[in-house]
Short mmCIF file of N, CA and C in Angstrom, two decimals:
data_model
loop_
_atom_site.label_atom_id
_atom_site.label_comp_id
_atom_site.label_asym_id
_atom_site.label_seq_id
_atom_site.Cartn_x
_atom_site.Cartn_y
_atom_site.Cartn_z
N UNK A 1 44.90 25.65 -52.98
CA UNK A 1 45.36 25.62 -54.27
C UNK A 1 44.51 26.34 -55.22
N UNK A 2 45.69 27.60 -55.73
CA UNK A 2 45.24 28.31 -56.58
C UNK A 2 43.97 29.19 -55.90
N UNK A 3 43.32 30.12 -56.43
CA UNK A 3 42.31 31.28 -56.06
C UNK A 3 41.06 30.22 -56.10
N UNK A 4 40.51 29.92 -55.11
CA UNK A 4 39.15 29.30 -55.24
C UNK A 4 38.73 28.06 -55.41
N UNK A 5 40.04 27.34 -55.82
CA UNK A 5 40.16 25.91 -56.29
C UNK A 5 40.17 25.04 -55.05
N UNK A 6 39.16 24.74 -54.63
CA UNK A 6 38.86 23.67 -53.44
C UNK A 6 38.65 22.18 -53.74
N UNK A 7 39.91 21.75 -53.34
CA UNK A 7 39.85 19.99 -53.66
C UNK A 7 38.83 19.45 -52.81
N UNK A 8 38.61 19.77 -51.76
CA UNK A 8 37.71 19.15 -50.81
C UNK A 8 36.26 18.81 -51.39
N UNK A 9 35.84 19.68 -52.37
CA UNK A 9 34.81 19.42 -52.68
C UNK A 9 34.63 18.83 -54.30
N UNK A 10 35.83 18.32 -54.53
CA UNK A 10 35.79 17.62 -55.98
C UNK A 10 36.24 16.14 -55.69
N UNK A 11 35.83 15.41 -56.59
CA UNK A 11 36.23 13.97 -56.65
C UNK A 11 37.76 14.11 -57.37
N UNK A 12 38.30 13.11 -57.29
CA UNK A 12 39.97 12.79 -57.87
C UNK A 12 39.85 13.15 -59.10
N UNK A 13 38.95 12.60 -60.09
CA UNK A 13 38.97 12.55 -61.26
C UNK A 13 38.48 14.09 -61.77
N UNK A 14 37.63 14.59 -61.16
CA UNK A 14 37.49 16.11 -61.38
C UNK A 14 38.48 16.95 -61.09
N UNK A 15 39.08 16.65 -60.07
CA UNK A 15 40.31 17.61 -60.04
C UNK A 15 41.46 17.28 -60.87
N UNK A 16 41.69 16.12 -61.15
CA UNK A 16 42.55 15.68 -62.06
C UNK A 16 42.30 16.44 -63.47
N UNK A 17 41.11 16.29 -63.71
CA UNK A 17 40.54 16.94 -65.43
C UNK A 17 40.78 18.40 -65.44
N UNK A 18 40.32 19.20 -64.26
CA UNK A 18 40.36 20.53 -63.96
C UNK A 18 42.16 21.08 -64.11
N UNK A 19 42.82 20.41 -63.11
CA UNK A 19 44.20 20.74 -63.21
C UNK A 19 44.85 20.46 -64.44
N UNK A 20 44.78 19.43 -65.04
CA UNK A 20 45.09 19.26 -66.64
C UNK A 20 44.86 20.10 -67.49
N UNK A 21 43.54 20.65 -67.30
CA UNK A 21 43.03 21.98 -68.37
C UNK A 21 43.52 22.87 -68.19
N UNK A 22 44.00 23.27 -66.79
CA UNK A 22 44.81 24.53 -66.32
C UNK A 22 46.37 24.40 -66.91
N UNK A 23 46.55 23.45 -67.54
CA UNK A 23 47.94 23.47 -68.09
C UNK A 23 49.07 22.89 -67.06
N UNK A 24 48.35 22.29 -65.65
CA UNK A 24 49.29 21.49 -65.00
C UNK A 24 49.76 20.35 -65.43
N UNK A 25 51.15 19.83 -65.42
CA UNK A 25 51.57 18.59 -66.20
C UNK A 25 50.99 17.31 -65.14
N UNK A 26 50.88 16.29 -65.98
CA UNK A 26 50.26 15.03 -65.53
C UNK A 26 50.57 14.67 -64.25
N UNK A 27 51.93 14.37 -64.01
CA UNK A 27 52.46 13.85 -62.78
C UNK A 27 52.01 14.94 -61.57
N UNK A 28 52.08 16.03 -61.74
CA UNK A 28 51.96 16.93 -60.72
C UNK A 28 50.41 16.88 -60.52
N UNK A 29 49.45 17.13 -61.47
CA UNK A 29 48.03 17.10 -61.49
C UNK A 29 47.68 15.66 -60.72
N UNK A 30 48.19 14.81 -60.95
CA UNK A 30 47.89 13.49 -60.37
C UNK A 30 48.26 13.25 -58.87
N UNK A 31 49.44 13.94 -58.58
CA UNK A 31 50.03 14.21 -57.29
C UNK A 31 48.84 15.19 -56.42
N UNK A 32 48.58 16.24 -56.90
CA UNK A 32 47.58 16.88 -56.23
C UNK A 32 46.19 16.65 -56.24
N UNK A 33 45.74 15.80 -57.40
CA UNK A 33 44.51 15.27 -56.87
C UNK A 33 44.12 14.15 -55.91
N UNK A 34 45.34 13.93 -55.28
CA UNK A 34 45.15 12.76 -54.27
C UNK A 34 44.75 13.49 -53.12
N UNK A 35 44.60 15.02 -52.98
CA UNK A 35 44.01 15.77 -51.92
C UNK A 35 42.72 15.89 -52.06
N UNK A 36 41.70 15.18 -53.17
CA UNK A 36 40.43 15.41 -53.38
C UNK A 36 39.59 15.06 -52.18
N UNK A 37 38.67 15.59 -51.84
CA UNK A 37 37.74 15.11 -50.89
C UNK A 37 38.26 15.40 -49.48
N UNK A 38 39.54 15.86 -49.29
CA UNK A 38 40.16 16.15 -48.14
C UNK A 38 39.83 17.39 -47.56
N UNK A 39 39.35 17.72 -46.02
CA UNK A 39 38.86 18.84 -45.45
C UNK A 39 39.78 19.09 -44.36
N UNK A 40 39.37 20.11 -43.65
CA UNK A 40 40.14 20.33 -42.40
C UNK A 40 41.42 20.25 -42.07
N UNK A 41 41.62 19.35 -40.94
CA UNK A 41 42.79 18.73 -40.68
C UNK A 41 43.71 17.97 -41.63
N UNK A 42 42.91 17.05 -42.16
CA UNK A 42 43.36 16.03 -43.45
C UNK A 42 43.90 16.83 -44.58
N UNK A 43 43.08 18.06 -44.86
CA UNK A 43 43.77 18.73 -46.13
C UNK A 43 45.12 19.33 -45.61
N UNK A 44 45.05 19.99 -44.32
CA UNK A 44 46.34 20.52 -43.99
C UNK A 44 47.36 19.99 -43.96
N UNK A 45 47.14 18.64 -43.33
CA UNK A 45 48.39 17.56 -43.50
C UNK A 45 48.86 17.27 -44.79
N UNK A 46 47.66 16.91 -45.67
CA UNK A 46 48.05 16.75 -46.92
C UNK A 46 49.04 17.70 -47.78
N UNK A 47 48.70 19.10 -47.41
CA UNK A 47 49.63 20.04 -47.96
C UNK A 47 51.02 19.89 -47.41
N UNK A 48 51.19 19.74 -46.00
CA UNK A 48 52.34 20.09 -45.41
C UNK A 48 53.16 18.75 -45.90
N UNK A 49 52.35 17.36 -45.88
CA UNK A 49 53.31 16.28 -46.55
C UNK A 49 53.68 16.16 -47.85
N UNK A 50 53.13 17.11 -48.43
CA UNK A 50 53.31 17.09 -50.02
C UNK A 50 53.71 18.29 -50.84
N UNK A 51 53.89 19.41 -49.84
CA UNK A 51 54.15 20.54 -50.42
C UNK A 51 55.53 20.66 -51.14
N UNK A 52 56.50 20.02 -50.60
CA UNK A 52 57.81 19.98 -51.48
C UNK A 52 57.75 19.31 -52.83
N UNK A 53 56.96 17.83 -52.58
CA UNK A 53 56.98 17.05 -53.94
C UNK A 53 56.14 17.89 -54.91
N UNK A 54 55.21 18.76 -54.54
CA UNK A 54 54.22 19.34 -55.71
C UNK A 54 54.70 20.42 -56.10
N UNK A 55 55.28 21.45 -55.01
CA UNK A 55 55.79 22.68 -55.58
C UNK A 55 54.50 23.74 -55.71
N UNK A 56 55.05 24.66 -56.34
CA UNK A 56 53.90 25.82 -56.81
C UNK A 56 53.38 25.51 -58.14
N UNK A 57 52.09 26.19 -58.31
CA UNK A 57 51.75 26.37 -59.76
C UNK A 57 51.81 27.69 -60.22
N UNK A 58 51.64 27.78 -61.50
CA UNK A 58 52.28 29.16 -61.90
C UNK A 58 50.91 30.19 -61.84
N UNK A 59 51.21 31.75 -61.54
CA UNK A 59 50.11 32.47 -61.43
C UNK A 59 49.00 32.13 -62.89
N UNK A 60 49.36 31.96 -64.12
CA UNK A 60 48.46 31.56 -65.19
C UNK A 60 47.59 30.33 -65.10
N UNK A 61 48.31 29.41 -64.26
CA UNK A 61 47.74 28.10 -63.82
C UNK A 61 46.63 28.47 -62.79
N UNK A 62 46.96 29.21 -61.89
CA UNK A 62 46.04 29.81 -61.11
C UNK A 62 44.96 30.33 -61.54
N UNK A 63 45.10 31.44 -62.42
CA UNK A 63 43.93 32.09 -63.27
C UNK A 63 43.28 31.15 -63.94
N UNK A 64 43.71 30.20 -64.62
CA UNK A 64 42.95 29.36 -65.33
C UNK A 64 42.04 28.46 -64.40
N UNK A 65 42.35 28.09 -63.10
CA UNK A 65 41.76 27.31 -62.02
C UNK A 65 40.46 28.29 -61.99
N UNK A 66 40.86 29.65 -61.63
CA UNK A 66 39.78 30.41 -61.14
C UNK A 66 38.66 30.58 -62.04
N UNK A 67 39.05 30.64 -63.12
CA UNK A 67 37.99 31.14 -64.46
C UNK A 67 37.28 29.88 -64.40
N UNK A 68 37.93 28.44 -64.54
CA UNK A 68 37.10 27.42 -64.52
C UNK A 68 36.09 27.07 -63.31
N UNK A 69 36.60 27.41 -61.95
CA UNK A 69 35.79 27.36 -61.05
C UNK A 69 34.56 28.43 -61.21
N UNK A 70 35.00 29.69 -61.46
CA UNK A 70 33.85 30.68 -61.69
C UNK A 70 33.01 30.08 -62.48
N UNK A 71 33.08 29.31 -63.68
CA UNK A 71 32.30 29.29 -64.70
C UNK A 71 31.23 28.31 -64.30
N UNK A 72 32.08 27.11 -63.43
CA UNK A 72 31.23 26.13 -62.79
C UNK A 72 30.10 26.67 -61.77
N UNK A 73 30.70 27.52 -60.82
CA UNK A 73 29.66 28.14 -60.15
C UNK A 73 28.72 28.89 -60.74
N UNK A 74 29.01 29.71 -61.87
CA UNK A 74 27.99 30.78 -62.40
C UNK A 74 26.88 29.55 -63.00
N UNK A 75 27.31 28.50 -63.35
CA UNK A 75 26.36 27.57 -64.14
C UNK A 75 25.45 27.16 -63.08
N UNK A 76 26.22 26.64 -61.65
CA UNK A 76 25.32 26.32 -60.68
C UNK A 76 24.31 27.46 -60.33
N UNK A 77 24.57 28.90 -59.99
CA UNK A 77 23.90 29.68 -59.69
C UNK A 77 22.41 29.86 -60.74
N UNK A 78 22.99 29.53 -62.28
CA UNK A 78 21.95 29.70 -63.14
C UNK A 78 20.96 28.36 -62.58
N UNK A 79 21.39 27.24 -62.69
CA UNK A 79 20.57 26.13 -62.29
C UNK A 79 19.75 26.21 -60.87
N UNK A 80 20.22 26.87 -60.06
CA UNK A 80 19.42 27.31 -58.75
C UNK A 80 18.25 28.25 -59.07
N UNK A 81 18.64 29.41 -59.94
CA UNK A 81 17.69 30.32 -60.22
C UNK A 81 16.73 29.94 -61.11
N UNK A 82 17.15 28.68 -61.90
CA UNK A 82 15.92 28.13 -63.01
C UNK A 82 15.13 27.24 -62.34
N UNK A 83 15.53 26.64 -61.03
CA UNK A 83 14.82 25.82 -60.46
C UNK A 83 13.30 26.19 -60.25
N UNK A 84 12.29 25.21 -60.80
CA UNK A 84 10.86 25.43 -60.75
C UNK A 84 10.33 25.65 -59.32
N UNK A 85 10.93 24.98 -58.43
CA UNK A 85 10.37 25.24 -56.95
C UNK A 85 10.95 26.50 -56.41
N UNK A 86 12.00 27.14 -56.75
CA UNK A 86 12.23 28.28 -56.38
C UNK A 86 11.59 29.30 -56.93
N UNK A 87 11.39 29.20 -58.33
CA UNK A 87 10.38 30.23 -59.18
C UNK A 87 9.24 30.16 -58.44
N UNK A 88 8.61 29.13 -58.26
CA UNK A 88 7.31 29.16 -57.85
C UNK A 88 6.94 29.62 -56.23
N UNK A 89 8.14 29.54 -55.58
CA UNK A 89 8.34 30.22 -54.16
C UNK A 89 8.38 31.72 -54.08
N UNK A 90 9.51 32.21 -55.08
CA UNK A 90 9.88 33.36 -54.75
C UNK A 90 9.86 34.40 -55.97
N UNK A 91 9.43 33.91 -57.12
CA UNK A 91 9.21 34.77 -58.41
C UNK A 91 8.00 35.37 -58.49
N UNK A 92 7.79 36.61 -58.80
CA UNK A 92 6.41 37.50 -58.86
C UNK A 92 5.55 36.98 -59.59
N UNK A 93 6.05 36.03 -60.62
CA UNK A 93 5.25 35.54 -61.80
C UNK A 93 5.80 34.04 -61.46
N UNK A 94 4.92 33.27 -60.62
CA UNK A 94 5.55 31.90 -60.48
C UNK A 94 5.25 30.89 -61.96
N UNK A 95 4.68 31.22 -62.86
CA UNK A 95 4.54 30.49 -63.87
C UNK A 95 5.53 31.02 -65.13
N UNK A 96 6.31 31.74 -64.83
CA UNK A 96 7.35 32.26 -65.88
C UNK A 96 8.33 31.02 -66.11
N UNK A 97 8.78 31.29 -67.13
CA UNK A 97 9.49 30.08 -67.92
C UNK A 97 11.18 30.16 -66.86
N UNK A 98 11.73 29.23 -66.84
CA UNK A 98 13.11 29.12 -66.07
C UNK A 98 13.94 30.10 -66.88
N UNK A 99 14.11 30.11 -68.11
CA UNK A 99 15.00 30.93 -68.85
C UNK A 99 14.59 32.20 -68.72
N UNK A 100 13.50 32.48 -68.87
CA UNK A 100 12.83 34.04 -68.40
C UNK A 100 13.45 34.41 -67.34
N UNK A 101 13.05 33.42 -66.43
CA UNK A 101 13.37 33.79 -64.82
C UNK A 101 14.86 34.21 -64.52
N UNK A 102 15.74 33.50 -65.25
CA UNK A 102 16.95 33.72 -65.01
C UNK A 102 17.74 35.03 -66.08
N UNK A 103 17.09 34.90 -67.24
CA UNK A 103 17.58 36.10 -68.36
C UNK A 103 17.12 37.37 -67.38
N UNK A 104 15.83 37.41 -66.80
CA UNK A 104 15.60 38.69 -66.25
C UNK A 104 16.06 39.30 -65.19
N UNK A 105 17.02 38.27 -64.65
CA UNK A 105 17.78 38.97 -63.20
C UNK A 105 18.91 39.73 -63.69
N UNK A 106 19.03 40.92 -63.24
CA UNK A 106 20.00 41.88 -63.68
C UNK A 106 21.32 41.37 -63.46
N UNK A 107 22.19 41.66 -64.18
CA UNK A 107 23.97 41.16 -64.37
C UNK A 107 24.38 41.41 -63.10
N UNK A 108 23.96 42.77 -62.56
CA UNK A 108 24.72 43.08 -61.31
C UNK A 108 24.47 42.13 -60.20
N UNK A 109 23.24 41.62 -60.14
CA UNK A 109 22.77 40.84 -59.14
C UNK A 109 23.30 39.53 -59.31
N UNK A 110 23.35 39.25 -60.63
CA UNK A 110 23.88 37.69 -61.03
C UNK A 110 25.41 37.71 -60.44
N UNK A 111 26.19 38.84 -60.60
CA UNK A 111 27.50 38.91 -60.17
C UNK A 111 27.59 38.49 -58.66
N UNK A 112 26.99 39.30 -57.94
CA UNK A 112 26.84 38.97 -56.57
C UNK A 112 26.44 37.71 -56.18
N UNK A 113 25.30 37.11 -56.76
CA UNK A 113 24.93 35.73 -56.44
C UNK A 113 26.04 34.83 -56.65
N UNK A 114 26.84 34.76 -57.66
CA UNK A 114 27.88 34.05 -58.32
C UNK A 114 28.81 34.02 -56.87
N UNK A 115 29.43 35.23 -56.46
CA UNK A 115 30.26 35.55 -55.53
C UNK A 115 29.79 34.85 -54.20
N UNK A 116 28.26 35.13 -53.78
CA UNK A 116 27.88 34.51 -52.80
C UNK A 116 28.10 33.00 -52.77
N UNK A 117 27.91 32.52 -53.92
CA UNK A 117 27.96 30.89 -54.14
C UNK A 117 29.32 30.71 -54.17
N UNK A 118 30.39 31.14 -54.64
CA UNK A 118 31.77 31.06 -54.72
C UNK A 118 32.23 31.03 -53.25
N UNK A 119 31.84 31.97 -52.51
CA UNK A 119 32.45 31.97 -51.00
C UNK A 119 31.56 31.20 -49.85
N UNK A 120 30.47 30.46 -50.45
CA UNK A 120 29.75 29.56 -49.64
C UNK A 120 28.64 30.39 -48.93
N UNK A 121 28.27 31.45 -49.24
CA UNK A 121 27.23 32.28 -48.48
C UNK A 121 25.89 32.41 -49.23
N UNK A 122 25.99 31.52 -50.21
CA UNK A 122 24.55 31.56 -50.90
C UNK A 122 23.90 30.16 -50.86
N UNK A 123 22.91 29.80 -49.80
CA UNK A 123 22.54 28.64 -49.35
C UNK A 123 21.23 28.61 -48.89
N UNK A 124 20.90 27.58 -48.08
CA UNK A 124 19.46 27.37 -47.87
C UNK A 124 19.16 28.64 -46.76
N UNK A 125 19.86 28.96 -46.06
CA UNK A 125 19.70 30.10 -44.81
C UNK A 125 19.69 31.59 -45.60
N UNK A 126 20.45 31.82 -46.60
CA UNK A 126 20.37 33.16 -47.01
C UNK A 126 19.58 33.46 -48.35
N UNK A 127 19.06 32.19 -49.01
CA UNK A 127 18.37 32.12 -50.41
C UNK A 127 16.93 33.02 -50.31
N UNK A 128 16.23 32.66 -49.27
CA UNK A 128 14.96 33.55 -49.17
C UNK A 128 15.11 34.93 -49.01
N UNK A 129 16.02 35.09 -48.32
CA UNK A 129 16.32 36.64 -48.38
C UNK A 129 16.66 37.32 -49.92
N UNK A 130 17.25 36.76 -50.65
CA UNK A 130 17.71 37.02 -51.84
C UNK A 130 17.31 36.71 -52.97
N UNK A 131 16.70 35.48 -53.06
CA UNK A 131 15.94 35.01 -54.41
C UNK A 131 14.70 35.74 -54.69
N UNK A 132 13.97 36.36 -53.79
CA UNK A 132 12.71 37.17 -54.32
C UNK A 132 13.34 38.45 -54.83
N UNK A 133 14.28 39.09 -54.50
CA UNK A 133 14.41 40.41 -55.04
C UNK A 133 15.60 40.02 -56.10
N UNK A 134 15.96 39.13 -56.28
CA UNK A 134 16.81 38.89 -57.68
C UNK A 134 15.98 38.60 -58.66
N UNK A 135 14.86 37.82 -58.38
CA UNK A 135 13.81 37.59 -59.31
C UNK A 135 13.05 38.80 -59.76
N UNK A 136 12.79 39.61 -58.70
CA UNK A 136 11.89 40.85 -59.10
C UNK A 136 12.83 42.11 -59.60
N UNK A 137 14.24 41.65 -59.69
CA UNK A 137 15.23 42.94 -60.25
C UNK A 137 15.22 43.89 -59.31
N UNK A 138 15.22 43.76 -58.39
CA UNK A 138 15.17 44.95 -57.30
C UNK A 138 16.35 45.31 -56.76
N UNK A 139 17.32 46.06 -57.66
CA UNK A 139 18.51 46.54 -57.16
C UNK A 139 18.83 47.15 -56.21
N UNK A 140 17.68 48.17 -55.69
CA UNK A 140 17.79 48.79 -54.47
C UNK A 140 17.68 47.92 -53.23
N UNK A 141 16.63 46.99 -53.20
CA UNK A 141 16.24 46.08 -52.13
C UNK A 141 17.61 45.16 -51.97
N UNK A 142 17.79 44.59 -53.22
CA UNK A 142 19.06 43.50 -53.04
C UNK A 142 20.25 44.41 -52.17
N UNK A 143 20.41 45.58 -52.95
CA UNK A 143 21.80 46.26 -52.29
C UNK A 143 21.46 46.32 -50.64
N UNK A 144 20.23 46.63 -50.30
CA UNK A 144 20.07 46.92 -49.14
C UNK A 144 20.17 45.49 -48.08
N UNK A 145 19.82 44.37 -48.93
CA UNK A 145 19.98 43.29 -48.18
C UNK A 145 21.51 42.81 -47.96
N UNK A 146 22.25 42.85 -49.14
CA UNK A 146 23.67 42.22 -48.98
C UNK A 146 24.42 43.36 -48.16
N UNK A 147 23.73 44.60 -47.68
CA UNK A 147 24.81 45.54 -46.67
C UNK A 147 24.06 45.39 -45.42
N UNK A 148 23.27 44.51 -45.09
CA UNK A 148 22.55 44.32 -43.81
C UNK A 148 23.37 43.35 -43.29
N UNK A 149 24.29 44.01 -42.27
CA UNK A 149 25.23 42.95 -41.36
C UNK A 149 24.26 42.01 -40.57
N UNK A 150 23.48 42.22 -40.11
CA UNK A 150 22.83 41.32 -39.11
C UNK A 150 22.29 40.09 -40.04
N UNK A 151 22.17 40.14 -41.34
CA UNK A 151 21.85 38.98 -42.09
C UNK A 151 23.41 38.20 -42.49
N UNK A 152 24.37 38.93 -42.55
CA UNK A 152 25.48 38.12 -43.00
C UNK A 152 26.55 38.23 -41.69
N UNK A 153 26.06 38.25 -40.60
CA UNK A 153 27.06 38.27 -39.45
C UNK A 153 27.92 37.10 -39.59
N UNK A 154 27.71 35.95 -39.94
CA UNK A 154 28.75 34.98 -40.05
C UNK A 154 29.97 35.13 -41.25
N UNK A 155 29.86 36.20 -41.91
CA UNK A 155 30.65 36.61 -42.96
C UNK A 155 31.73 37.56 -42.66
N UNK A 156 33.10 37.14 -42.62
CA UNK A 156 34.23 37.85 -42.17
C UNK A 156 33.85 39.39 -42.71
N UNK A 157 34.41 40.36 -41.72
CA UNK A 157 33.95 41.51 -41.88
C UNK A 157 34.73 42.39 -43.51
N UNK A 158 35.76 41.70 -43.61
CA UNK A 158 36.72 42.15 -44.84
C UNK A 158 35.65 41.70 -46.28
N UNK A 159 35.50 40.39 -46.28
CA UNK A 159 34.61 40.00 -47.25
C UNK A 159 33.30 40.68 -47.43
N UNK A 160 32.72 40.91 -46.38
CA UNK A 160 31.26 41.67 -46.43
C UNK A 160 31.49 43.22 -46.75
N UNK A 161 32.72 43.82 -46.50
CA UNK A 161 32.73 45.11 -46.79
C UNK A 161 33.09 45.18 -48.55
N UNK A 162 34.02 44.36 -48.73
CA UNK A 162 34.37 44.22 -50.13
C UNK A 162 32.98 43.88 -51.13
N UNK A 163 32.27 42.99 -50.47
CA UNK A 163 31.09 42.81 -51.46
C UNK A 163 30.15 43.90 -51.39
N UNK A 164 30.04 44.43 -50.52
CA UNK A 164 29.00 45.60 -50.63
C UNK A 164 29.48 46.64 -51.37
N UNK A 165 30.91 47.16 -51.34
CA UNK A 165 31.66 48.01 -51.94
C UNK A 165 31.60 47.51 -53.47
N UNK A 166 31.80 46.47 -53.77
CA UNK A 166 31.56 46.25 -55.40
C UNK A 166 30.19 46.45 -55.74
N UNK A 167 29.26 46.06 -55.01
CA UNK A 167 27.89 46.25 -55.45
C UNK A 167 27.62 47.75 -55.65
N UNK A 168 28.16 48.36 -54.65
CA UNK A 168 27.65 49.93 -54.74
C UNK A 168 28.39 50.70 -55.78
N UNK A 169 29.65 50.05 -56.29
CA UNK A 169 30.31 50.71 -57.16
C UNK A 169 30.20 50.46 -58.68
N UNK A 170 29.46 49.39 -58.77
CA UNK A 170 28.92 49.05 -60.31
C UNK A 170 27.49 49.25 -60.64
#
């Protein structure tokens, strides 16, 4: 469903609201939102069974869904980085305010954290490797960490390479 808009992670009402905000007609949005919370084979079967009745969404609608999803994930990464427990565990100054902890993370690192969250690669397993470097603003160390294939062995090679290339070129 559009770039990065995963119905499996959304409630029906959340999906419906997002779809309508992206300019998808009410009837089509209602039909699409029936796929909320479906994953794996169930999601695949939903698409197969409803492809003809739903039809395609426009490129503009896909872009609006992407922007909406990106903003949601950006807020989630901010929430994670402002979490007092993470600050106490990983920040070089554990008494820093949550706002300053977030504001002091370089934009380049924030972009990668958002991408990692977007792709499902920023979680309990990888966070300990990244959070300390993000809080410290260690651009070099963070770059080395995201380029370490042994840490990201579960990430498809193409995604890994594109992420590293993006980081190194910005």
